[in-house]
Amino acid sequence: PRGLGCAAASTGRRSYGNIGPRMAEITLENLTKVYPDGTRAVKQLDLEVEDGEFVVFVGPSGCGKTTALRMVAGLEPITEGLVKIGGQVVNNLPPKNRDIAMVFQNYALYPHMSAFKNMAFGLKLRKVPRPEISTRVGDAAKVLGLEGVLPKRPRTLSGGQRQRVAMGRAIVREPKAFLMDEPLSNLDAKLRVGVRASLSELHRRLGVTTVYVTHDQTEAMTLGDRVAVMREGRILQTDRPQKLYEEPKDLFVAAFIGSPAMNLVQARIDGDEIVFGQYRVPLDPVRRPDRASGEIILGIRPESFEDAAFAPAEQGTIEVIVTVLEELGADAHVFFRVDARQVTAEALEGKEDATLIADSTALFSARVDPRTRARVGEPIRLAVDPSRFHFFDPETGASLLTERRPAAVAMAGR
Ligand code: ATP
């Protein structure tokens, strides 16, 4: 039904009591979208979402995530390439025949219907027998923790409950796959965390293939089995969240994933040392860039620093002047200036040919022990761990990290 925020159809099938996996891998091959006005919104996406997998598309506004999802749903004509669901090419299949259910940001429940009726509505339209509707809605309500509120109208539900009703509406269809577009973005921050957790649990219980779109990297990292980071219509990297975090293959991925963000500055390799701003730090013998000299972009995650007072004595240190101190209880963030040009995700969100580097001195953040004695305006020693540095090519943004084999290290150490 129009305005419901759902696009799916499934014919009467087994009841909800026996939730079980139904084969539905989703494959994108060379998927491309050019809008009639010439906008190239999606460029040659290749992706395999395995049966039962939860994959998140994440990227800044306008990177093409929604367009990609809408092509999978059948709501947007495909310019080039293929979408397969369960091995079948669905390019020319209308949405209702794709056996998928969508959950959007604007879930638009019918205000005059109870939560139960909102969830049952699509099934009723499809003439699913009444007892089966009851069973399916009842089971979905149980999964979603909505049992107590089924008789209530949307207006009398909390935002989180309303969003769960919208999800319930998708679940009762028992689709092969869920497609979700920013389903949590209408919720306030606290609610979002709660609904996010129930969404995770739901996925674990139902095991339904899910493609989820968000601009929020925390959502992506917490929900996704794998995360595809998009920029300007392309997928830059698809990986497990921890791998994306630890081994970003690209400068943009490095800048986008992680909060506070990775510190990224222009730096210079000088033999076995790296120079950035006023600092010169020995490189780790194993984890280092694939070149012995020249300009690169250095990346240091905030947690690769520590207040030297709380770090192992053998770690190298730098002295910094504290510009800002944020005490967060569980840890503290120390901000300090580095006299070098900074790369930010915002700078990277510009046009494809825009310079990667913002023309300003860098403001670094360090995540340190909350017992730190750091005081604004005063110097402090920070231990820094070069074995966790990242390196990127300033021209292409590609990671320059190589892991030298131990034998080579032994040679280098002589
Ligand atoms: P957001 O998070 O802001 O929704 P997104 O990553 O989902 O962004 P899309 O909505 O897929 O991005 O849009 C990708 C690009 O395609 C943008 O440049 C957008 O302006 C453009 N675009 C979207 N819809 C159309 C349309 N109907 N006609 C022309 N261009 C469009």
CSV table of C-alpha atoms in Angstrom, one decimal, residues 151-362:
chain,number,residue,atom,x,y,z
A,151,PRO,CA,-4.1,-2.7,21.1
A,152,LYS,CA,-2.6,0.8,21.3
A,153,ARG,CA,-2.7,3.4,18.5
A,154,PRO,CA,0.5,4.9,17.2
A,155,ARG,CA,-0.1,8.2,18.8
A,156,THR,CA,0.0,6.6,22.2
A,157,LEU,CA,3.3,4.7,21.5
A,158,SER,CA,6.8,5.9,22.1
A,159,GLY,CA,9.0,6.6,19.1
A,160,GLY,CA,10.9,3.4,19.6
A,161,GLN,CA,7.7,1.3,19.8
A,162,ARG,CA,6.4,2.9,16.7
A,163,GLN,CA,9.6,2.1,14.8
A,164,ARG,CA,9.3,-1.5,16.1
A,165,VAL,CA,5.7,-1.7,14.8
A,166,ALA,CA,7.1,-0.6,11.4
A,167,MET,CA,9.6,-3.4,11.6
A,168,GLY,CA,6.9,-5.8,12.7
A,169,ARG,CA,5.0,-4.9,9.6
A,170,ALA,CA,8.0,-6.0,7.5
A,171,ILE,CA,8.7,-9.1,9.6
A,172,VAL,CA,5.2,-10.6,9.4
A,173,ARG,CA,5.6,-10.8,5.6
A,174,GLU,CA,8.3,-13.3,6.1
A,175,PRO,CA,10.3,-12.0,3.2
A,176,LYS,CA,13.5,-13.4,1.8
A,177,ALA,CA,15.3,-10.2,2.7
A,178,PHE,CA,14.9,-7.0,4.6
A,179,LEU,CA,16.0,-3.7,3.0
A,180,MET,CA,16.3,-0.9,5.5
A,181,ASP,CA,17.0,2.7,4.8
A,182,GLU,CA,18.0,4.8,7.9
A,183,PRO,CA,15.3,3.2,9.9
A,184,LEU,CA,16.6,4.7,13.2
A,185,SER,CA,17.3,8.2,12.1
A,186,ASN,CA,14.0,9.6,13.4
A,187,LEU,CA,14.7,8.4,16.9
A,188,ASP,CA,16.5,10.5,19.5
A,189,ALA,CA,20.0,9.4,20.4
A,190,LYS,CA,19.1,7.3,23.5
A,191,LEU,CA,16.2,5.5,21.8
A,192,ARG,CA,18.4,4.8,18.8
A,193,VAL,CA,20.8,2.9,20.9
A,194,GLY,CA,18.0,0.8,22.4
A,195,VAL,CA,16.3,0.0,19.0
A,196,ARG,CA,19.7,-0.7,17.5
A,197,ALA,CA,20.3,-3.4,20.0
A,198,SER,CA,16.9,-4.9,19.5
A,199,LEU,CA,17.5,-4.9,15.7
A,200,SER,CA,20.8,-6.8,16.3
A,201,GLU,CA,19.0,-9.3,18.4
A,202,LEU,CA,16.2,-9.6,15.9
A,203,HIS,CA,18.6,-10.4,13.1
A,204,ARG,CA,20.3,-13.0,15.2
A,205,ARG,CA,17.0,-14.7,15.9
A,206,LEU,CA,15.5,-14.5,12.4
A,207,GLY,CA,18.6,-14.8,10.3
A,208,VAL,CA,17.0,-13.0,7.4
A,209,THR,CA,19.4,-11.5,4.8
A,210,THR,CA,19.5,-7.7,5.5
A,211,VAL,CA,20.8,-4.8,3.6
A,212,TYR,CA,20.9,-1.6,5.7
A,213,VAL,CA,21.7,1.9,4.7
A,214,THR,CA,23.0,4.6,7.1
A,215,HIS,CA,25.3,7.6,7.2
A,216,ASP,CA,26.2,6.8,10.8
A,217,GLN,CA,29.4,4.9,11.1
A,218,THR,CA,28.6,3.8,14.7
A,219,GLU,CA,25.4,2.2,13.5
A,220,ALA,CA,27.2,0.5,10.6
A,221,MET,CA,30.0,-0.8,12.9
A,222,THR,CA,27.6,-2.2,15.5
A,223,LEU,CA,25.0,-3.7,13.2
A,224,GLY,CA,26.9,-5.0,10.2
A,225,ASP,CA,28.3,-8.5,9.8
A,226,ARG,CA,30.1,-6.6,7.0
A,227,VAL,CA,30.1,-3.0,6.1
A,228,ALA,CA,30.5,-1.5,2.6
A,229,VAL,CA,31.9,2.1,2.8
A,230,MET,CA,30.7,4.2,-0.1
A,231,ARG,CA,31.9,7.4,-1.6
A,232,GLU,CA,30.7,9.2,-4.7
A,233,GLY,CA,28.8,6.2,-6.0
A,234,ARG,CA,31.5,3.6,-5.4
A,235,ILE,CA,32.2,1.0,-2.8
A,236,LEU,CA,35.7,1.7,-1.4
A,237,GLN,CA,36.0,-1.2,0.9
A,238,THR,CA,33.7,-4.0,2.2
A,239,ASP,CA,34.9,-5.8,5.3
A,240,ARG,CA,34.0,-6.9,8.8
A,241,PRO,CA,33.8,-3.9,11.1
A,242,GLN,CA,36.9,-4.6,13.0
A,243,LYS,CA,38.9,-5.2,9.8
A,244,LEU,CA,37.7,-1.9,8.4
A,245,TYR,CA,38.8,-0.2,11.6
A,246,GLU,CA,42.2,-1.9,11.8
A,247,GLU,CA,43.1,-2.1,8.1
A,248,PRO,CA,41.4,0.6,6.1
A,249,LYS,CA,42.6,0.3,2.6
A,250,ASP,CA,41.8,3.8,1.8
A,251,LEU,CA,42.2,7.3,3.3
A,252,PHE,CA,38.5,8.0,3.2
A,253,VAL,CA,37.6,4.8,4.9
A,254,ALA,CA,40.2,5.6,7.6
A,255,ALA,CA,38.8,9.1,8.1
A,256,PHE,CA,35.2,8.0,8.1
A,257,ILE,CA,35.3,5.0,10.4
A,258,GLY,CA,36.0,5.6,14.1
A,259,SER,CA,35.0,8.2,16.6
A,260,PRO,CA,36.8,10.3,17.5
A,261,ALA,CA,38.2,10.1,14.0
A,262,MET,CA,41.7,8.9,13.1
A,263,ASN,CA,44.2,11.8,13.2
A,264,LEU,CA,45.5,12.2,9.7
A,265,VAL,CA,48.3,14.6,8.7
A,266,GLN,CA,50.7,15.3,6.1
A,267,ALA,CA,54.0,13.7,7.0
A,268,ARG,CA,57.4,12.7,5.6
A,269,ILE,CA,59.3,9.4,5.7
A,270,ASP,CA,63.0,9.9,6.6
A,271,GLY,CA,64.6,6.5,6.6
A,272,ASP,CA,63.5,4.7,9.7
A,273,GLU,CA,61.7,7.7,11.1
A,274,ILE,CA,58.5,9.6,10.3
A,275,VAL,CA,58.3,13.4,10.6
A,276,PHE,CA,55.0,15.2,11.2
A,277,GLY,CA,54.9,18.8,12.2
A,278,GLN,CA,57.3,19.4,15.1
A,279,TYR,CA,57.6,15.7,15.8
A,280,ARG,CA,60.0,12.9,14.7
A,281,VAL,CA,59.1,9.4,15.7
A,282,PRO,CA,60.9,6.1,14.9
A,283,LEU,CA,58.9,3.8,12.6
A,284,ASP,CA,57.9,0.3,13.8
A,285,PRO,CA,60.3,-2.2,12.2
A,286,VAL,CA,57.4,-4.4,11.1
A,287,ARG,CA,54.5,-2.3,10.4
A,288,ARG,CA,55.6,0.5,8.1
A,289,PRO,CA,55.0,2.2,4.8
A,290,ASP,CA,56.2,0.5,1.6
A,291,ARG,CA,58.7,3.3,0.9
A,292,ALA,CA,61.8,4.7,2.4
A,293,SER,CA,61.3,8.4,1.8
A,294,GLY,CA,58.9,11.1,0.6
A,295,GLU,CA,55.6,12.7,1.5
A,296,ILE,CA,52.8,10.6,2.8
A,297,ILE,CA,49.7,10.9,5.0
A,298,LEU,CA,50.2,9.6,8.5
A,299,GLY,CA,47.2,8.2,10.4
A,300,ILE,CA,47.1,7.7,14.2
A,301,ARG,CA,44.0,6.6,16.0
A,302,PRO,CA,43.3,8.5,19.3
A,303,GLU,CA,43.8,5.4,21.3
A,304,SER,CA,47.3,4.8,19.9
A,305,PHE,CA,48.3,7.6,22.3
A,306,GLU,CA,48.4,7.4,26.1
A,307,ASP,CA,49.3,9.7,28.9
A,308,ALA,CA,53.0,8.6,29.5
A,309,ALA,CA,52.3,8.3,33.2
A,310,PHE,CA,50.1,5.4,32.4
A,311,ALA,CA,52.0,3.8,29.6
A,312,PRO,CA,54.8,1.1,29.6
A,313,ALA,CA,58.1,2.8,30.3
A,314,GLU,CA,59.7,1.5,27.1
A,315,GLN,CA,57.3,3.4,24.9
A,316,GLY,CA,58.5,6.4,23.0
A,317,THR,CA,56.9,9.7,23.9
A,318,ILE,CA,56.2,13.2,22.5
A,319,GLU,CA,55.5,16.3,24.4
A,320,VAL,CA,52.4,18.2,23.5
A,321,ILE,CA,50.6,21.3,24.7
A,322,VAL,CA,47.0,20.6,25.8
A,323,THR,CA,44.5,22.7,23.8
A,324,VAL,CA,41.3,21.1,25.0
A,325,LEU,CA,40.6,18.5,27.6
A,326,GLU,CA,37.4,16.4,27.5
A,327,GLU,CA,36.9,14.3,30.6
A,328,LEU,CA,34.3,11.6,29.8
A,329,GLY,CA,34.5,9.5,32.9
A,330,ALA,CA,35.6,6.2,31.3
A,331,ASP,CA,38.4,8.0,29.5
A,332,ALA,CA,39.6,11.5,28.6
A,333,HIS,CA,40.4,13.1,25.3
A,334,VAL,CA,43.4,15.4,25.1
A,335,PHE,CA,43.5,17.7,22.0
A,336,PHE,CA,46.7,19.2,20.9
A,337,ARG,CA,48.1,21.1,17.8
A,338,VAL,CA,50.5,19.5,15.3
A,339,ASP,CA,52.2,21.9,13.0
A,340,ALA,CA,51.2,20.1,9.8
A,341,ARG,CA,48.4,20.1,7.4
A,342,GLN,CA,45.4,17.9,8.4
A,343,VAL,CA,43.2,15.6,6.4
A,344,THR,CA,39.6,15.4,7.5
A,345,ALA,CA,36.6,13.4,6.4
A,346,GLU,CA,34.9,16.7,5.6
A,347,ALA,CA,37.7,17.7,3.3
A,348,LEU,CA,37.4,14.2,1.7
A,349,GLU,CA,33.7,14.6,1.2
A,350,GLY,CA,34.3,17.3,-1.4
A,351,LYS,CA,34.3,16.5,-5.1
A,352,GLU,CA,36.4,13.7,-6.5
A,353,ASP,CA,39.2,15.9,-7.7
A,354,ALA,CA,39.3,18.2,-4.6
A,355,THR,CA,42.5,18.3,-2.6
A,356,LEU,CA,42.6,15.7,0.1
A,357,ILE,CA,44.2,18.0,2.6
A,358,ALA,CA,42.7,20.8,4.5
A,359,ASP,CA,44.9,23.9,4.6
A,360,SER,CA,45.2,24.2,8.4
A,361,THR,CA,47.3,23.0,11.2
A,362,ALA,CA,46.1,19.8,12.6
